[in-house]
Coordinates of C-alpha atoms in Angstrom, one line a residue:
M1 CA 83.6 -246.9 4.3
A2 CA 83.3 -246.0 1.3
A3 CA 82.2 -243.1 1.0
G4 CA 81.5 -240.9 -2.0
K5 CA 82.7 -237.0 -2.3
N6 CA 79.6 -235.8 -2.4
E7 CA 78.5 -237.7 0.8
K8 CA 77.4 -235.9 4.5
I9 CA 79.6 -238.0 7.4
L10 CA 78.8 -237.0 10.9
V11 CA 81.7 -238.1 13.5
I12 CA 80.2 -239.1 17.6
T13 CA 81.9 -238.8 20.7
D14 CA 82.5 -238.0 23.5
E15 CA 84.7 -235.7 26.0
L16 CA 86.7 -239.3 26.6
K17 CA 87.6 -239.9 23.6
R18 CA 87.1 -236.1 21.3
E19 CA 91.2 -237.1 20.3
I20 CA 90.2 -239.7 17.9
G21 CA 86.8 -237.9 17.2
Y22 CA 88.7 -234.6 16.1
S23 CA 91.1 -236.7 14.0
L24 CA 88.4 -238.1 11.3
Y25 CA 86.5 -235.1 11.5
S26 CA 89.5 -233.0 10.3
T27 CA 90.6 -236.2 8.3
A28 CA 87.2 -236.5 6.1
I29 CA 87.6 -232.2 6.1
R30 CA 90.6 -232.8 4.2
L31 CA 89.8 -235.3 2.2
G32 CA 86.8 -232.5 0.9
Y33 CA 83.8 -234.2 2.8
S34 CA 80.6 -232.5 4.2
A35 CA 81.5 -233.4 8.5
L36 CA 80.0 -232.3 11.9
F37 CA 81.5 -233.2 14.3
V38 CA 79.7 -234.1 17.4
E39 CA 80.6 -234.1 21.3
M40 CA 78.6 -235.7 23.6
K41 CA 78.7 -237.2 27.7
S42 CA 80.1 -240.0 28.0
G43 CA 77.4 -242.9 29.1
K44 CA 77.4 -244.9 32.2
I45 CA 76.9 -248.2 30.4
N46 CA 77.8 -250.5 27.0
G47 CA 74.5 -250.2 25.4
E48 CA 73.0 -247.1 26.5
E49 CA 70.9 -244.4 24.3
P50 CA 72.7 -241.3 23.7
S51 CA 69.7 -238.4 23.5
A52 CA 67.4 -238.2 21.4
E53 CA 68.8 -235.4 19.5
I54 CA 71.7 -237.7 18.6
G55 CA 69.4 -239.9 17.6
H56 CA 67.6 -238.3 15.4
L57 CA 70.8 -236.2 13.4
M58 CA 72.6 -240.0 12.7
Q59 CA 69.9 -240.2 10.3
Q60 CA 70.5 -236.8 8.5
F61 CA 73.6 -238.3 7.4
D62 CA 75.6 -240.9 4.8
V63 CA 78.3 -241.9 6.5
V64 CA 78.3 -241.9 10.8
F65 CA 81.4 -242.3 13.5
I66 CA 80.9 -243.4 16.8
P67 CA 84.0 -243.2 19.0
T68 CA 82.9 -243.1 22.9
A69 CA 84.2 -244.3 25.7
K70 CA 81.0 -246.5 25.5
S71 CA 79.8 -249.0 23.0
L72 CA 76.6 -247.2 21.4
T73 CA 76.5 -250.8 18.6
H74 CA 73.8 -252.3 20.5
T75 CA 71.5 -249.1 20.6
D76 CA 67.9 -248.4 18.7
A77 CA 70.0 -245.0 17.5
R78 CA 71.8 -247.4 15.2
R79 CA 69.4 -249.8 14.6
N80 CA 66.8 -246.5 13.4
A81 CA 70.1 -244.5 11.5
S82 CA 71.0 -248.5 10.1
K83 CA 67.1 -249.4 8.8
K84 CA 67.5 -245.4 6.9
G85 CA 69.7 -246.6 5.2
V86 CA 73.3 -244.7 6.9
R87 CA 76.0 -246.6 6.9
I88 CA 77.9 -246.8 10.4
A89 CA 81.5 -247.7 12.4
T90 CA 81.3 -247.1 16.2
F91 CA 85.1 -247.7 18.0
P92 CA 83.8 -248.3 21.4
G93 CA 86.6 -247.9 23.9
I94 CA 89.3 -247.0 21.2
T95 CA 92.5 -246.2 22.0
R96 CA 95.0 -244.7 19.5
E97 CA 97.4 -248.3 20.5
V98 CA 94.5 -249.8 18.7
M99 CA 93.4 -248.0 16.2
I100 CA 96.4 -248.0 14.8
R101 CA 96.9 -251.8 15.1
G102 CA 93.3 -253.4 14.6
L103 CA 93.0 -250.7 11.5
N104 CA 96.6 -252.2 9.6
A105 CA 94.7 -255.4 8.6
D106 CA 94.7 -257.0 5.9
Y107 CA 90.4 -256.6 5.8
K108 CA 89.9 -257.8 2.8
K109 CA 91.0 -261.3 3.9
I110 CA 89.6 -261.0 7.6
S111 CA 85.9 -260.4 5.7
E112 CA 87.1 -263.5 3.3
R113 CA 87.5 -265.8 6.0
S114 CA 84.5 -264.0 8.3
I115 CA 82.1 -264.7 6.0
R116 CA 83.5 -268.4 5.3
V117 CA 83.5 -269.1 9.4
K118 CA 79.1 -267.4 8.6
N119 CA 78.4 -269.5 5.7
V120 CA 79.5 -272.7 8.1
L121 CA 77.4 -271.4 11.1
E122 CA 74.6 -271.3 9.0
K123 CA 73.7 -274.9 7.6
G124 CA 74.2 -276.2 11.8
K125 CA 71.3 -276.6 14.4
E126 CA 73.4 -276.4 17.9
I127 CA 76.9 -275.0 19.4
R128 CA 79.4 -276.0 22.8
V129 CA 82.1 -274.7 23.7
T130 CA 84.9 -276.2 26.0
A131 CA 88.0 -274.2 26.5
P132 CA 90.9 -275.4 29.5
A133 CA 89.5 -272.5 32.1
G134 CA 86.5 -274.8 32.3
T135 CA 84.4 -273.3 30.0
D136 CA 81.5 -276.5 28.7
I137 CA 78.5 -274.4 27.6
S138 CA 76.1 -275.7 24.9
F139 CA 73.1 -274.1 23.2
S140 CA 70.6 -273.2 20.3
I141 CA 71.1 -271.9 17.3
R142 CA 68.2 -273.1 14.9
G143 CA 67.0 -270.9 12.7
R144 CA 69.6 -268.2 13.5
K145 CA 71.8 -266.1 10.9
A146 CA 74.8 -265.6 11.8
I147 CA 76.3 -262.1 11.4
A148 CA 79.9 -261.3 9.5
S149 CA 81.5 -257.9 11.1
K150 CA 83.4 -258.1 8.4
G151 CA 85.6 -254.4 8.6
L152 CA 83.8 -253.1 5.1
F153 CA 80.7 -251.6 5.6
H154 CA 79.9 -250.5 1.9
K155 CA 76.2 -250.7 0.9
K156 CA 72.8 -249.1 2.6
G157 CA 72.7 -249.9 6.2
E158 CA 75.8 -251.5 6.3
S159 CA 76.8 -250.6 10.0
G160 CA 79.9 -252.8 12.5
N161 CA 83.1 -252.1 14.8
L162 CA 86.5 -250.1 14.2
P163 CA 88.3 -252.6 13.8
T164 CA 86.8 -255.4 13.5
G165 CA 86.9 -258.5 12.5
E166 CA 84.5 -261.4 14.5
T167 CA 81.1 -263.8 13.2
F168 CA 78.6 -263.6 15.5
L169 CA 75.3 -264.6 16.0
A170 CA 72.6 -264.6 19.4
P171 CA 71.7 -268.4 20.5
V172 CA 67.8 -268.7 20.7
E173 CA 67.1 -267.2 23.6
G174 CA 66.4 -270.0 26.6
T175 CA 68.1 -273.0 25.2
S176 CA 71.9 -272.3 26.5
N177 CA 73.1 -274.3 29.7
G178 CA 76.5 -275.0 31.0
V179 CA 79.5 -272.7 32.3
F180 CA 81.3 -270.1 30.9
V181 CA 84.7 -268.8 31.9
V182 CA 86.3 -265.9 30.7
D183 CA 90.1 -265.3 31.2
G184 CA 90.1 -263.1 28.0
S185 CA 89.5 -259.8 28.9
M186 CA 85.2 -258.5 30.7
A187 CA 83.7 -256.3 28.7
G188 CA 83.7 -252.9 31.4
L189 CA 86.6 -254.5 33.1
G190 CA 89.1 -255.1 30.8
L191 CA 91.4 -258.0 31.0
V192 CA 91.3 -260.4 33.0
K193 CA 94.0 -261.0 36.6
G194 CA 93.9 -263.4 38.9
S195 CA 90.2 -265.2 39.6
K196 CA 88.4 -265.6 36.5
I197 CA 84.7 -264.9 36.4
K198 CA 82.7 -268.2 36.2
V199 CA 79.3 -267.5 34.7
M200 CA 76.9 -270.4 35.6
V201 CA 74.3 -271.0 32.6
E202 CA 70.4 -271.9 32.8
N203 CA 68.1 -271.9 30.4
G204 CA 69.6 -269.1 28.8
F205 CA 70.1 -266.8 31.2
A206 CA 73.4 -266.3 34.3
A207 CA 72.4 -267.7 37.0
K208 CA 75.3 -267.2 39.6
I209 CA 78.4 -266.2 38.9
T210 CA 81.9 -265.6 41.3
G211 CA 85.1 -265.1 40.5
G212 CA 86.6 -262.4 42.9
R213 CA 85.8 -258.1 42.6
G214 CA 85.7 -258.5 38.7
A215 CA 82.6 -260.7 39.3
K216 CA 80.8 -258.4 41.9
K217 CA 81.1 -256.1 39.8
L218 CA 79.9 -257.0 36.4
V219 CA 77.0 -259.1 39.2
K220 CA 76.5 -255.0 40.0
M221 CA 75.9 -253.7 36.3
L222 CA 74.1 -256.7 35.3
D223 CA 71.4 -255.3 38.7
S224 CA 70.9 -252.7 37.8
V225 CA 69.7 -253.4 34.5
G226 CA 66.9 -256.2 35.3
K227 CA 66.8 -260.2 34.8
D228 CA 67.0 -259.8 30.9
A229 CA 70.9 -258.1 31.5
R230 CA 70.8 -261.5 32.4
N231 CA 70.0 -263.0 29.6
I232 CA 73.3 -265.1 26.9
A233 CA 73.3 -262.5 24.4
E234 CA 75.6 -263.3 21.9
F235 CA 78.4 -266.4 20.7
G236 CA 81.4 -264.7 18.9
I237 CA 84.1 -265.4 16.4
G238 CA 86.4 -264.1 16.9
T239 CA 88.6 -263.4 12.5
N240 CA 91.4 -260.4 12.7
D241 CA 94.8 -262.8 13.3
S242 CA 96.4 -258.8 13.8
V243 CA 95.2 -257.7 17.0
K244 CA 95.5 -259.0 20.5
L245 CA 94.9 -259.0 24.2
S246 CA 94.8 -255.9 25.0
G247 CA 92.0 -255.0 27.8
I248 CA 89.8 -252.8 25.5
L249 CA 86.7 -255.5 24.7
L250 CA 86.4 -253.2 21.2
E251 CA 90.7 -255.2 19.8
D252 CA 89.7 -258.4 22.5
E253 CA 86.8 -260.2 20.9
K254 CA 87.9 -259.7 17.3
V255 CA 91.1 -261.8 18.3
M256 CA 91.7 -264.8 16.0
G257 CA 91.9 -267.8 18.2
T258 CA 89.3 -266.8 21.5
I259 CA 85.4 -267.3 21.5
H260 CA 83.2 -264.6 23.1
I261 CA 80.3 -264.6 25.7
A262 CA 78.0 -261.8 25.3
L263 CA 74.9 -260.6 27.7
G264 CA 72.2 -258.4 27.7
N265 CA 71.3 -257.1 24.6
N266 CA 70.7 -259.2 21.5
V267 CA 68.3 -257.7 18.7
S268 CA 70.9 -256.5 17.0
M269 CA 71.6 -259.7 16.1
G270 CA 68.6 -261.0 15.4
G271 CA 67.0 -261.8 18.9
N272 CA 64.0 -259.8 20.7
V273 CA 65.6 -258.9 24.2
N274 CA 66.3 -254.8 24.3
V275 CA 67.7 -253.8 27.3
P276 CA 70.4 -251.2 27.8
I277 CA 73.1 -253.9 28.6
H278 CA 75.7 -255.7 26.7
L279 CA 79.1 -257.3 27.7
D280 CA 80.9 -259.2 26.1
G281 CA 83.2 -262.0 28.1
V282 CA 87.2 -263.5 26.6
I283 CA 87.7 -266.7 25.5
K284 CA 90.9 -268.3 25.2
E285 CA 91.9 -271.6 23.1
P286 CA 88.1 -272.3 23.7
T287 CA 87.6 -275.4 21.1
V288 CA 84.0 -275.3 19.4
F289 CA 81.6 -278.0 18.3
L290 CA 78.8 -277.6 15.6
D291 CA 76.4 -280.8 16.0
G292 CA 79.0 -282.7 17.4
K293 CA 81.7 -282.4 14.9
E294 CA 85.1 -279.8 16.0
I295 CA 85.2 -276.1 13.8
M296 CA 87.9 -274.7 15.9
K297 CA 90.1 -276.5 17.6
A298 CA 92.3 -275.0 21.2
G299 CA 91.5 -271.7 19.2
K300 CA 92.6 -273.0 16.1
L301 CA 90.2 -272.4 13.5
L302 CA 89.6 -275.5 11.2
V303 CA 86.7 -273.4 8.7
K304 CA 87.9 -274.1 5.4

């Protein structure tokens, strides 16, 4: 985070991630920073807004750490604080093991790799993804900026997950068609075991979701928000070579050799669908075509 000695640090956590939140806070105090520790009640779904008081508090600090069970990454509270110049690291669903494994990575290399992928994606107009489990989906990225979540949040307003290592963007609304099959892990559900989650996509929305109990739970989460929760919100490529599929989406979506597709909110990545939900599904061994040219083959990045 490149925190300066005169900068103020805020740690926001919940009752489920208290151990990690307090560890960050006590470390900040031990290192001589002015720091505040705040605990709130855990949210119900990823992307749910915190209270107005928490949102206001986030804007009063230089650096904010948010280890919580449910993600605050794609919330207006986080976006508004970022606009004020606050540097923010979110840790949705973090565990002790994921923190140790994921934050001992070489973030200089991850940063370089993520930026290379960003530069390649921004030169293209159309993406197609296929994978052994049955994924075959295409969408436009014309005019969309890619975001390299590089793990080094040093400039005013920079934010992202920790641990991190991904490059992502919002497909153009209404252009996604095909099917994606989640065979890695799914936000809110963990590792996919047994029946894979199959999502049929028509004109930018998840039209039909099948695949046993996991699919039924996913449908229930989406339907609690409404139709826009089914928006194809994100396409991301993992760039962290130190993490593994663990069932914790925070880690899983960063695994090099995977891609993820998310449903719901895409405002944080340049889209225009603002709903209080954002759910990612991880796909293994993908092949990715950019304007017909392979940039990833069976999980191996071809970007130089």
